[in-house]
Amino acid sequence: MITRTNGRPRLVLVALLLVLVTGITFAQHDWGEVVKSSQYVPMENGGGIAYGDVDVGFASFALDVGYAGPLTIEVRVTEVRPGTEYEDNDSKLWLFDAEGRLVAQNDDSPFGGYASLINGAQISSPGRYYAIVATYDNRLETDFDGFFVNIGEEGGSNISFDLIVEYGTREGDYSGGDPYYGDAETVIWLDDFRQLATPIHYTGGELVVEGRVGAGVALYSLTLEEPTWISAEVLVTGDMSQYGSADSVLYLFDSEGFYITEDDDSGLDAGSLIHDVYLDFMGGYYLAVVTFPNYPNMDGYDYVEGFPEAGEGDIEFELIIGPPREYDGYGDDDYGDGSGDGLETAIWFD
C-alpha cells in the first residue's frame, strides 16, 4: 500500500527527485577535502619539492610561503601511464590561498609543452597556500569572487610528477627554443597599443566584434559605461592555418599595461573564454587576441613590454563581450549545464 501525503503518492515524489538529479556529477570534492588530503611541502630559503601521482582526480599540496613577491611552481612530469582518455603529460595547476581563493593557474606551460608552470605568481603576504594538480580536462570551479567551489574526477591522463616550488620568476631558455615570456623578440610594443587597438565601448548586454589574427596580435581598447563584471570570449569562426592550429589565447591588461588575466582553452574548440572578471576602472583596458604560442613579454611585476610575432595559427574570430558566464568546465557554456548557449531546444534528437 502507498502512503499518501496531502493526497499525493510518495512514489511520485521519489520519481520526481530521480528526474531532478539525473545528469548531476557526484564525483566532486569541496575545499575541506582539498585541505585534508594535502601533502605538506617543506619550504627552505630557495623553495621546496614534493612528489605526486594523479589521474582522474587531483593531488593537493600545502605550502608555507615565507616571503611576499613572485613564486614559481612547476609540475615536472616524471612518468606517463595510459589514462582514461590519453597517454600524455598534460597537467593542470592551481594555486589558492589559505581561505580557498584563487591566486594563479596554468594549463600549458608558457615556456612550451603540456605540463604546467605558474611562473612568478605575485604573493601578497607570507602564509599557507595550496597547490592543486590535475590532468586535462579535470574541472575546477570557483565562484565570482575566485573562491574554490569544487573539483571533479574527469582527468584523462595518468602521471607521476615532481612539484617544484621556487621563490622568484624564471628567466632564460628553459623550453629548448620554443617562444616563451621574455625570450622571443618584441615586435609590437606597448607604446603602439593605443594606435593599433580597435576601440570598444561596452554598455551592457552582449557586444560582438569580428577580427582576424595570425603570427602577431589583434588589439582592442575596452572602455566601460560603469564598473562591472564581464566575460570575454574568442569564438573561432575560420581557420586559415596551413601548418598551425586554430588555438587562440586571450589576454587582458589595464590601460597602463599591467597584466590582469588570461585564458587559453576554456572556450569552444580551443577558443578562449575569460568567464568573469570585475573591471572597476572605466578609463580603459586592453584585450589582446593571439594564436598559440605567442606570449607577451612581461617583467617580474606583470608589466607588459609588448608581443612577439610567434603565433602559429591564422584565424578569423568573434570577440564577444558580455555578462559573466557560469562555468562547469565545458567550453562556451552559459548556464553550467553543458548546453552551449542555453536557448530552448526546437529541433530534437528524436
mmCIF file of C-alpha atoms in Angstrom:
data_model
loop_
_atom_site.group_PDB
_atom_site.id
_atom_site.type_symbol
_atom_site.label_atom_id
_atom_site.label_comp_id
_atom_site.label_asym_id
_atom_site.label_seq_id
_atom_site.Cartn_x
_atom_site.Cartn_y
_atom_site.Cartn_z
ATOM 1 C CA MET A 1 0.000 0.000 0.000
ATOM 2 C CA ILE A 2 1.286 3.510 -0.862
ATOM 3 C CA THR A 3 1.173 6.034 1.983
ATOM 4 C CA ARG A 4 -0.234 9.358 0.853
ATOM 5 C CA THR A 5 0.818 12.849 1.951
ATOM 6 C CA ASN A 6 -1.583 15.693 1.123
ATOM 7 C CA GLY A 7 -3.340 13.329 -1.255
ATOM 8 C CA ARG A 8 -0.251 12.646 -3.489
ATOM 9 C CA PRO A 9 1.652 9.358 -3.578
ATOM 10 C CA ARG A 10 5.172 9.486 -2.169
ATOM 11 C CA LEU A 11 6.146 7.243 -5.051
ATOM 12 C CA VAL A 12 5.555 10.146 -7.433
ATOM 13 C CA LEU A 13 7.709 12.423 -5.269
ATOM 14 C CA VAL A 14 10.564 9.915 -5.385
ATOM 15 C CA ALA A 15 10.267 9.702 -9.162
ATOM 16 C CA LEU A 16 10.438 13.468 -9.453
ATOM 17 C CA LEU A 17 13.571 13.565 -7.299
ATOM 18 C CA LEU A 18 15.210 10.965 -9.523
ATOM 19 C CA VAL A 19 14.495 13.130 -12.561
ATOM 20 C CA LEU A 20 15.970 16.209 -10.882
ATOM 21 C CA VAL A 21 19.266 14.528 -10.010
ATOM 22 C CA THR A 22 19.720 12.876 -13.406
ATOM 23 C CA GLY A 23 22.932 14.130 -15.060
ATOM 24 C CA ILE A 24 24.499 15.555 -11.882
ATOM 25 C CA THR A 25 28.159 14.653 -11.430
ATOM 26 C CA PHE A 26 28.561 13.317 -7.903
ATOM 27 C CA ALA A 27 32.361 12.935 -8.011
ATOM 28 C CA GLN A 28 33.114 16.425 -6.734
ATOM 29 C CA HIS A 29 35.321 17.485 -3.851
ATOM 30 C CA ASP A 30 34.985 20.576 -1.677
ATOM 31 C CA TRP A 31 37.666 22.812 -0.166
ATOM 32 C CA GLY A 32 37.754 20.815 3.080
ATOM 33 C CA GLU A 33 38.742 17.680 1.169
ATOM 34 C CA VAL A 34 41.482 19.575 -0.672
ATOM 35 C CA VAL A 35 42.959 20.793 2.612
ATOM 36 C CA LYS A 36 42.573 17.454 4.413
ATOM 37 C CA SER A 37 44.242 15.432 1.651
ATOM 38 C CA SER A 38 47.093 17.878 1.000
ATOM 39 C CA GLN A 39 50.719 16.787 1.201
ATOM 40 C CA TYR A 40 52.993 19.165 3.101
ATOM 41 C CA VAL A 41 55.882 20.607 1.084
ATOM 42 C CA PRO A 42 58.906 21.540 3.248
ATOM 43 C CA MET A 43 59.997 25.027 2.194
ATOM 44 C CA GLU A 44 63.598 26.163 2.550
ATOM 45 C CA ASN A 45 65.061 29.567 1.664
ATOM 46 C CA GLY A 46 65.010 28.783 -2.053
ATOM 47 C CA GLY A 47 61.754 26.824 -2.216
ATOM 48 C CA GLY A 48 60.740 23.182 -1.901
ATOM 49 C CA ILE A 49 59.934 19.970 -3.740
ATOM 50 C CA ALA A 50 57.306 17.238 -3.422
ATOM 51 C CA TYR A 51 56.292 14.164 -5.389
ATOM 52 C CA GLY A 52 52.866 13.028 -6.501
ATOM 53 C CA ASP A 53 50.643 10.935 -8.748
ATOM 54 C CA VAL A 54 47.359 11.944 -10.337
ATOM 55 C CA ASP A 55 44.919 10.526 -12.882
ATOM 56 C CA VAL A 56 41.166 11.240 -12.892
ATOM 57 C CA GLY A 57 41.153 13.116 -9.575
ATOM 58 C CA PHE A 58 43.519 15.640 -8.014
ATOM 59 C CA ALA A 59 46.603 15.921 -5.804
ATOM 60 C CA SER A 60 46.932 18.824 -3.372
ATOM 61 C CA PHE A 61 49.938 20.305 -1.580
ATOM 62 C CA ALA A 62 50.280 22.673 1.390
ATOM 63 C CA LEU A 63 52.984 25.345 1.084
ATOM 64 C CA ASP A 64 54.102 27.635 3.898
ATOM 65 C CA VAL A 65 55.376 30.535 1.806
ATOM 66 C CA GLY A 66 57.814 32.693 3.734
ATOM 67 C CA TYR A 67 58.044 35.773 1.527
ATOM 68 C CA ALA A 68 55.816 38.178 -0.364
ATOM 69 C CA GLY A 69 56.649 38.567 -4.036
ATOM 70 C CA PRO A 70 56.881 36.253 -7.059
ATOM 71 C CA LEU A 71 56.520 32.481 -6.588
ATOM 72 C CA THR A 72 57.084 29.846 -9.285
ATOM 73 C CA ILE A 73 55.508 26.367 -9.188
ATOM 74 C CA GLU A 74 56.258 23.687 -11.782
ATOM 75 C CA VAL A 75 54.684 20.295 -12.466
ATOM 76 C CA ARG A 76 57.625 18.306 -13.883
ATOM 77 C CA VAL A 77 56.190 15.019 -15.173
ATOM 78 C CA THR A 78 58.428 12.009 -14.457
ATOM 79 C CA GLU A 79 56.251 9.121 -15.697
ATOM 80 C CA VAL A 80 53.330 8.836 -18.120
ATOM 81 C CA ARG A 81 50.891 5.909 -17.956
ATOM 82 C CA PRO A 82 47.750 5.140 -20.009
ATOM 83 C CA GLY A 83 44.848 7.213 -18.687
ATOM 84 C CA THR A 84 41.117 7.006 -19.245
ATOM 85 C CA GLU A 85 41.436 9.049 -22.462
ATOM 86 C CA TYR A 86 45.073 9.980 -23.064
ATOM 87 C CA GLU A 87 48.635 8.822 -22.547
ATOM 88 C CA ASP A 88 50.451 12.137 -22.231
ATOM 89 C CA ASN A 89 51.863 14.647 -19.729
ATOM 90 C CA ASP A 90 49.002 17.176 -19.945
ATOM 91 C CA SER A 91 48.605 18.557 -16.413
ATOM 92 C CA LYS A 92 46.678 21.466 -14.872
ATOM 93 C CA LEU A 93 47.836 23.529 -11.884
ATOM 94 C CA TRP A 94 46.102 25.956 -9.497
ATOM 95 C CA LEU A 95 47.378 27.979 -6.531
ATOM 96 C CA PHE A 96 44.998 29.057 -3.731
ATOM 97 C CA ASP A 97 45.478 30.992 -0.501
ATOM 98 C CA ALA A 98 44.558 29.549 2.912
ATOM 99 C CA GLU A 99 40.943 30.715 2.583
ATOM 100 C CA GLY A 100 40.482 28.970 -0.757
ATOM 101 C CA ARG A 101 40.765 31.989 -3.050
ATOM 102 C CA LEU A 102 42.460 31.516 -6.414
ATOM 103 C CA VAL A 103 45.868 33.192 -6.719
ATOM 104 C CA ALA A 104 47.108 31.814 -10.058
ATOM 105 C CA GLN A 105 46.609 28.951 -12.503
ATOM 106 C CA ASN A 106 48.185 27.381 -15.571
ATOM 107 C CA ASP A 107 47.331 24.655 -18.043
ATOM 108 C CA ASP A 108 50.043 24.559 -20.724
ATOM 109 C CA SER A 109 53.403 25.989 -19.672
ATOM 110 C CA PRO A 110 54.206 29.480 -21.002
ATOM 111 C CA PHE A 111 57.610 28.012 -21.855
ATOM 112 C CA GLY A 112 56.058 25.381 -24.150
ATOM 113 C CA GLY A 113 54.658 21.894 -23.567
ATOM 114 C CA TYR A 114 51.577 20.414 -21.900
ATOM 115 C CA ALA A 115 52.996 20.238 -18.361
ATOM 116 C CA SER A 116 52.013 23.148 -16.106
ATOM 117 C CA LEU A 117 54.106 26.037 -14.793
ATOM 118 C CA ILE A 118 52.937 29.036 -12.771
ATOM 119 C CA ASN A 119 55.781 31.458 -13.375
ATOM 120 C CA GLY A 120 56.191 34.308 -10.880
ATOM 121 C CA ALA A 121 52.746 34.437 -9.244
ATOM 122 C CA GLN A 122 52.544 37.547 -7.089
ATOM 123 C CA ILE A 123 52.204 36.552 -3.419
ATOM 124 C CA SER A 124 50.803 39.455 -1.403
ATOM 125 C CA SER A 125 51.812 38.157 2.036
ATOM 126 C CA PRO A 126 53.560 35.150 3.632
ATOM 127 C CA GLY A 127 51.396 32.291 4.861
ATOM 128 C CA ARG A 128 49.803 28.959 3.984
ATOM 129 C CA TYR A 129 48.955 28.327 0.331
ATOM 130 C CA TYR A 130 47.664 25.263 -1.504
ATOM 131 C CA ALA A 131 48.689 23.922 -4.905
ATOM 132 C CA ILE A 132 46.283 21.592 -6.739
ATOM 133 C CA VAL A 133 47.429 19.357 -9.600
ATOM 134 C CA ALA A 134 45.106 17.515 -12.009
ATOM 135 C CA THR A 135 45.251 16.123 -15.530
ATOM 136 C CA TYR A 136 43.421 17.527 -18.540
ATOM 137 C CA ASP A 137 40.431 18.028 -18.523
ATOM 138 C CA ASN A 138 39.530 17.705 -14.868
ATOM 139 C CA ARG A 139 37.324 20.646 -13.980
ATOM 140 C CA LEU A 140 37.826 23.009 -11.065
ATOM 141 C CA GLU A 141 35.118 25.559 -10.313
ATOM 142 C CA THR A 142 35.381 28.879 -8.468
ATOM 143 C CA ASP A 143 32.709 31.429 -7.630
ATOM 144 C CA PHE A 144 32.582 35.032 -8.874
ATOM 145 C CA ASP A 145 34.962 36.102 -6.082
ATOM 146 C CA GLY A 146 37.536 33.472 -7.041
ATOM 147 C CA PHE A 147 36.859 31.120 -4.110
ATOM 148 C CA PHE A 148 37.105 27.360 -4.605
ATOM 149 C CA VAL A 149 33.754 25.607 -5.086
ATOM 150 C CA ASN A 150 34.618 22.076 -6.188
ATOM 151 C CA ILE A 151 36.798 19.879 -8.384
ATOM 152 C CA GLY A 152 35.642 16.758 -10.190
ATOM 153 C CA GLU A 153 37.197 13.451 -11.253
ATOM 154 C CA GLU A 154 37.385 13.811 -15.011
ATOM 155 C CA GLY A 155 41.110 13.844 -15.743
ATOM 156 C CA GLY A 156 42.040 11.923 -18.883
ATOM 157 C CA SER A 157 45.755 11.259 -18.279
ATOM 158 C CA ASN A 158 47.732 9.339 -15.632
ATOM 159 C CA ILE A 159 51.067 10.761 -14.463
ATOM 160 C CA SER A 160 53.720 10.850 -11.768
ATOM 161 C CA PHE A 161 55.387 14.200 -11.200
ATOM 162 C CA ASP A 162 57.709 16.381 -9.156
ATOM 163 C CA LEU A 163 56.154 19.564 -7.770
ATOM 164 C CA ILE A 164 58.935 22.151 -7.728
ATOM 165 C CA VAL A 165 58.399 25.397 -5.807
ATOM 166 C CA GLU A 166 60.807 28.320 -6.180
ATOM 167 C CA TYR A 167 60.854 31.901 -4.976
ATOM 168 C CA GLY A 168 61.189 34.362 -7.860
ATOM 169 C CA THR A 169 60.449 34.302 -11.587
ATOM 170 C CA ARG A 170 62.160 32.071 -14.118
ATOM 171 C CA GLU A 171 64.153 33.540 -16.952
ATOM 172 C CA GLY A 172 66.317 32.097 -19.704
ATOM 173 C CA ASP A 173 65.858 29.415 -22.330
ATOM 174 C CA TYR A 174 64.008 26.768 -20.397
ATOM 175 C CA SER A 175 61.868 25.305 -23.159
ATOM 176 C CA GLY A 176 64.544 24.253 -25.627
ATOM 177 C CA GLY A 177 63.918 27.100 -28.048
ATOM 178 C CA ASP A 178 60.128 27.441 -28.058
ATOM 179 C CA PRO A 179 58.767 31.002 -27.666
ATOM 180 C CA TYR A 180 58.172 31.982 -24.032
ATOM 181 C CA TYR A 181 57.889 35.006 -21.772
ATOM 182 C CA GLY A 182 60.896 37.269 -22.154
ATOM 183 C CA ASP A 183 62.593 35.290 -24.948
ATOM 184 C CA ALA A 184 61.025 35.900 -28.370
ATOM 185 C CA GLU A 185 61.868 39.342 -29.765
ATOM 186 C CA THR A 186 59.278 42.031 -29.116
ATOM 187 C CA VAL A 187 57.839 43.380 -32.356
ATOM 188 C CA ILE A 188 54.620 45.076 -31.199
ATOM 189 C CA TRP A 189 55.391 47.429 -28.303
ATOM 190 C CA LEU A 190 53.128 48.742 -25.543
ATOM 191 C CA ASP A 191 53.700 52.289 -26.799
ATOM 192 C CA ASP A 192 51.973 51.285 -30.034
ATOM 193 C CA PHE A 193 48.960 49.617 -28.388
ATOM 194 C CA ARG A 194 46.781 52.743 -28.411
ATOM 195 C CA GLN A 195 47.380 53.386 -32.103
ATOM 196 C CA LEU A 196 46.865 49.745 -33.126
ATOM 197 C CA ALA A 197 43.894 48.908 -30.881
ATOM 198 C CA THR A 198 40.310 48.836 -32.141
ATOM 199 C CA PRO A 199 38.142 50.821 -29.672
ATOM 200 C CA ILE A 200 35.266 49.017 -27.933
ATOM 201 C CA HIS A 201 32.794 50.807 -25.650
ATOM 202 C CA TYR A 202 30.807 48.357 -23.538
ATOM 203 C CA THR A 203 27.409 49.478 -22.241
ATOM 204 C CA GLY A 204 25.952 46.109 -21.216
ATOM 205 C CA GLY A 205 24.368 43.092 -22.836
ATOM 206 C CA GLU A 206 26.374 41.258 -25.485
ATOM 207 C CA LEU A 207 28.823 43.028 -27.786
ATOM 208 C CA VAL A 208 30.370 41.160 -30.754
ATOM 209 C CA VAL A 209 33.403 42.363 -32.720
ATOM 210 C CA GLU A 210 34.853 40.456 -35.681
ATOM 211 C CA GLY A 211 38.593 40.083 -36.078
ATOM 212 C CA ARG A 212 41.477 38.131 -37.565
ATOM 213 C CA VAL A 213 44.948 37.312 -36.208
ATOM 214 C CA GLY A 214 47.942 35.329 -37.400
ATOM 215 C CA ALA A 215 51.507 35.455 -36.099
ATOM 216 C CA GLY A 216 51.027 38.817 -34.369
ATOM 217 C CA VAL A 217 48.296 40.210 -32.121
ATOM 218 C CA ALA A 218 44.809 41.671 -32.543
ATOM 219 C CA LEU A 219 44.378 44.501 -30.024
ATOM 220 C CA TYR A 220 41.234 46.108 -28.610
ATOM 221 C CA SER A 221 40.898 49.062 -26.235
ATOM 222 C CA LEU A 222 37.912 48.482 -23.944
ATOM 223 C CA THR A 223 36.087 51.253 -22.078
ATOM 224 C CA LEU A 224 33.063 50.820 -19.810
ATOM 225 C CA GLU A 225 29.818 52.613 -19.104
ATOM 226 C CA GLU A 226 30.268 51.781 -15.403
ATOM 227 C CA PRO A 227 32.304 49.384 -13.224
ATOM 228 C CA THR A 228 31.001 45.875 -13.852
ATOM 229 C CA TRP A 229 31.640 42.142 -14.093
ATOM 230 C CA ILE A 230 32.144 40.927 -17.663
ATOM 231 C CA SER A 231 33.108 37.858 -19.657
ATOM 232 C CA ALA A 232 35.237 37.906 -22.810
ATOM 233 C CA GLU A 233 35.260 35.112 -25.390
ATOM 234 C CA VAL A 234 37.220 34.420 -28.557
ATOM 235 C CA LEU A 235 34.962 32.292 -30.753
ATOM 236 C CA VAL A 236 36.976 30.985 -33.719
ATOM 237 C CA THR A 237 34.889 31.255 -36.904
ATOM 238 C CA GLY A 238 37.518 30.430 -39.550
ATOM 239 C CA ASP A 239 40.902 28.678 -39.631
ATOM 240 C CA MET A 240 43.259 29.648 -42.432
ATOM 241 C CA SER A 241 46.294 27.980 -40.856
ATOM 242 C CA GLN A 242 48.409 25.938 -43.231
ATOM 243 C CA TYR A 243 50.641 24.322 -40.634
ATOM 244 C CA GLY A 244 49.410 25.661 -37.285
ATOM 245 C CA SER A 245 46.096 25.350 -35.467
ATOM 246 C CA ALA A 246 43.057 27.393 -34.513
ATOM 247 C CA ASP A 247 44.223 27.630 -30.889
ATOM 248 C CA SER A 248 43.650 31.183 -29.625
ATOM 249 C CA VAL A 249 44.841 32.857 -26.412
ATOM 250 C CA LEU A 250 43.173 35.912 -24.852
ATOM 251 C CA TYR A 251 44.922 38.437 -22.578
ATOM 252 C CA LEU A 252 43.544 41.332 -20.540
ATOM 253 C CA PHE A 253 45.728 44.285 -19.439
ATOM 254 C CA ASP A 254 44.857 47.578 -17.806
ATOM 255 C CA SER A 255 45.421 50.874 -19.617
ATOM 256 C CA GLU A 256 48.905 51.206 -18.105
ATOM 257 C CA GLY A 257 49.988 47.812 -19.422
ATOM 258 C CA PHE A 258 49.706 45.722 -16.252
ATOM 259 C CA TYR A 259 48.528 42.126 -16.638
ATOM 260 C CA ILE A 260 45.077 41.261 -15.236
ATOM 261 C CA THR A 261 44.189 37.781 -16.503
ATOM 262 C CA GLU A 262 44.301 35.432 -19.497
ATOM 263 C CA ASP A 263 42.717 32.293 -20.909
ATOM 264 C CA ASP A 264 43.837 29.690 -23.413
ATOM 265 C CA ASP A 265 41.464 26.724 -23.845
ATOM 266 C CA SER A 266 38.288 27.379 -21.822
ATOM 267 C CA GLY A 267 36.218 28.318 -24.875
ATOM 268 C CA LEU A 268 34.670 26.269 -27.651
ATOM 269 C CA ASP A 269 37.032 24.216 -29.868
ATOM 270 C CA ALA A 270 40.293 25.593 -28.413
ATOM 271 C CA GLY A 271 38.851 29.099 -28.250
ATOM 272 C CA SER A 272 39.450 31.345 -25.263
ATOM 273 C CA LEU A 273 36.945 32.373 -22.604
ATOM 274 C CA ILE A 274 37.508 34.582 -19.554
ATOM 275 C CA HIS A 275 34.381 33.644 -17.627
ATOM 276 C CA ASP A 276 34.197 36.523 -15.193
ATOM 277 C CA VAL A 277 36.384 39.467 -14.259
ATOM 278 C CA TYR A 278 35.492 42.634 -12.370
ATOM 279 C CA LEU A 279 36.600 45.857 -14.068
ATOM 280 C CA ASP A 280 36.295 48.992 -11.951
ATOM 281 C CA PHE A 281 38.383 51.451 -13.964
ATOM 282 C CA MET A 282 36.223 52.958 -16.704
ATOM 283 C CA GLY A 283 39.205 54.700 -18.315
ATOM 284 C CA GLY A 284 40.186 51.652 -20.312
ATOM 285 C CA TYR A 285 41.685 48.203 -20.708
ATOM 286 C CA TYR A 286 43.434 46.306 -23.476
ATOM 287 C CA LEU A 287 42.250 42.939 -24.794
ATOM 288 C CA ALA A 288 44.830 41.066 -26.872
ATOM 289 C CA VAL A 289 43.991 38.064 -29.065
ATOM 290 C CA VAL A 290 46.866 35.887 -30.293
ATOM 291 C CA THR A 291 47.373 32.349 -31.570
ATOM 292 C CA PHE A 292 49.366 29.799 -29.579
ATOM 293 C CA PRO A 293 52.232 30.051 -28.683
ATOM 294 C CA ASN A 294 52.575 33.833 -28.953
ATOM 295 C CA TYR A 295 53.175 35.043 -25.390
ATOM 296 C CA PRO A 296 53.613 38.652 -24.242
ATOM 297 C CA ASN A 297 56.974 39.765 -22.942
ATOM 298 C CA MET A 298 56.426 40.881 -19.321
ATOM 299 C CA ASP A 299 58.679 41.802 -16.431
ATOM 300 C CA GLY A 300 58.544 40.348 -12.910
ATOM 301 C CA TYR A 301 55.884 42.882 -11.923
ATOM 302 C CA ASP A 302 53.416 41.711 -14.611
ATOM 303 C CA TYR A 303 54.033 44.793 -16.752
ATOM 304 C CA VAL A 304 53.790 44.079 -20.465
ATOM 305 C CA GLU A 305 56.576 45.223 -22.771
ATOM 306 C CA GLY A 306 54.807 44.028 -25.890
ATOM 307 C CA PHE A 307 54.259 40.993 -28.103
ATOM 308 C CA PRO A 308 56.457 38.991 -30.453
ATOM 309 C CA GLU A 309 55.148 37.614 -33.744
ATOM 310 C CA ALA A 310 55.333 33.945 -32.772
ATOM 311 C CA GLY A 311 51.760 32.693 -33.278
ATOM 312 C CA GLU A 312 51.442 29.523 -35.357
ATOM 313 C CA GLY A 313 47.794 29.959 -36.366
ATOM 314 C CA ASP A 314 45.825 32.197 -38.701
ATOM 315 C CA ILE A 315 42.226 32.581 -37.562
ATOM 316 C CA GLU A 316 39.099 34.622 -38.009
ATOM 317 C CA PHE A 317 37.117 35.088 -34.813
ATOM 318 C CA GLU A 318 34.369 36.881 -32.959
ATOM 319 C CA LEU A 319 35.363 38.697 -29.776
ATOM 320 C CA ILE A 320 32.257 38.536 -27.570
ATOM 321 C CA ILE A 321 31.990 40.833 -24.525
ATOM 322 C CA GLY A 322 29.065 40.154 -22.213
ATOM 323 C CA PRO A 323 27.849 39.364 -18.699
ATOM 324 C CA PRO A 324 29.749 36.778 -16.603
ATOM 325 C CA ARG A 325 29.387 33.140 -17.610
ATOM 326 C CA GLU A 326 28.594 30.319 -15.221
ATOM 327 C CA TYR A 327 31.291 27.702 -15.715
ATOM 328 C CA ASP A 328 31.313 23.944 -15.161
ATOM 329 C CA GLY A 329 34.296 23.097 -17.316
ATOM 330 C CA TYR A 330 32.518 22.823 -20.669
ATOM 331 C CA GLY A 331 33.524 25.291 -23.364
ATOM 332 C CA ASP A 332 31.042 28.022 -24.270
ATOM 333 C CA ASP A 333 28.538 27.087 -21.557
ATOM 334 C CA ASP A 334 26.453 29.998 -20.294
ATOM 335 C CA TYR A 335 24.340 28.154 -17.786
ATOM 336 C CA GLY A 336 26.558 25.444 -16.365
ATOM 337 C CA ASP A 337 24.644 22.560 -17.965
ATOM 338 C CA GLY A 338 26.814 21.823 -20.995
ATOM 339 C CA SER A 339 24.091 23.046 -23.318
ATOM 340 C CA GLY A 340 26.096 25.703 -25.169
ATOM 341 C CA ASP A 341 24.044 28.888 -25.478
ATOM 342 C CA GLY A 342 21.194 27.944 -23.149
ATOM 343 C CA LEU A 343 18.453 28.506 -25.747
ATOM 344 C CA GLU A 344 15.352 26.362 -25.802
ATOM 345 C CA THR A 345 15.702 23.254 -27.993
ATOM 346 C CA ALA A 346 13.494 23.483 -31.082
ATOM 347 C CA ILE A 347 14.817 20.584 -33.196
ATOM 348 C CA TRP A 348 15.149 17.445 -31.082
ATOM 349 C CA PHE A 349 17.394 14.409 -31.493
ATOM 350 C CA ASP A 350 14.314 12.185 -31.995
#
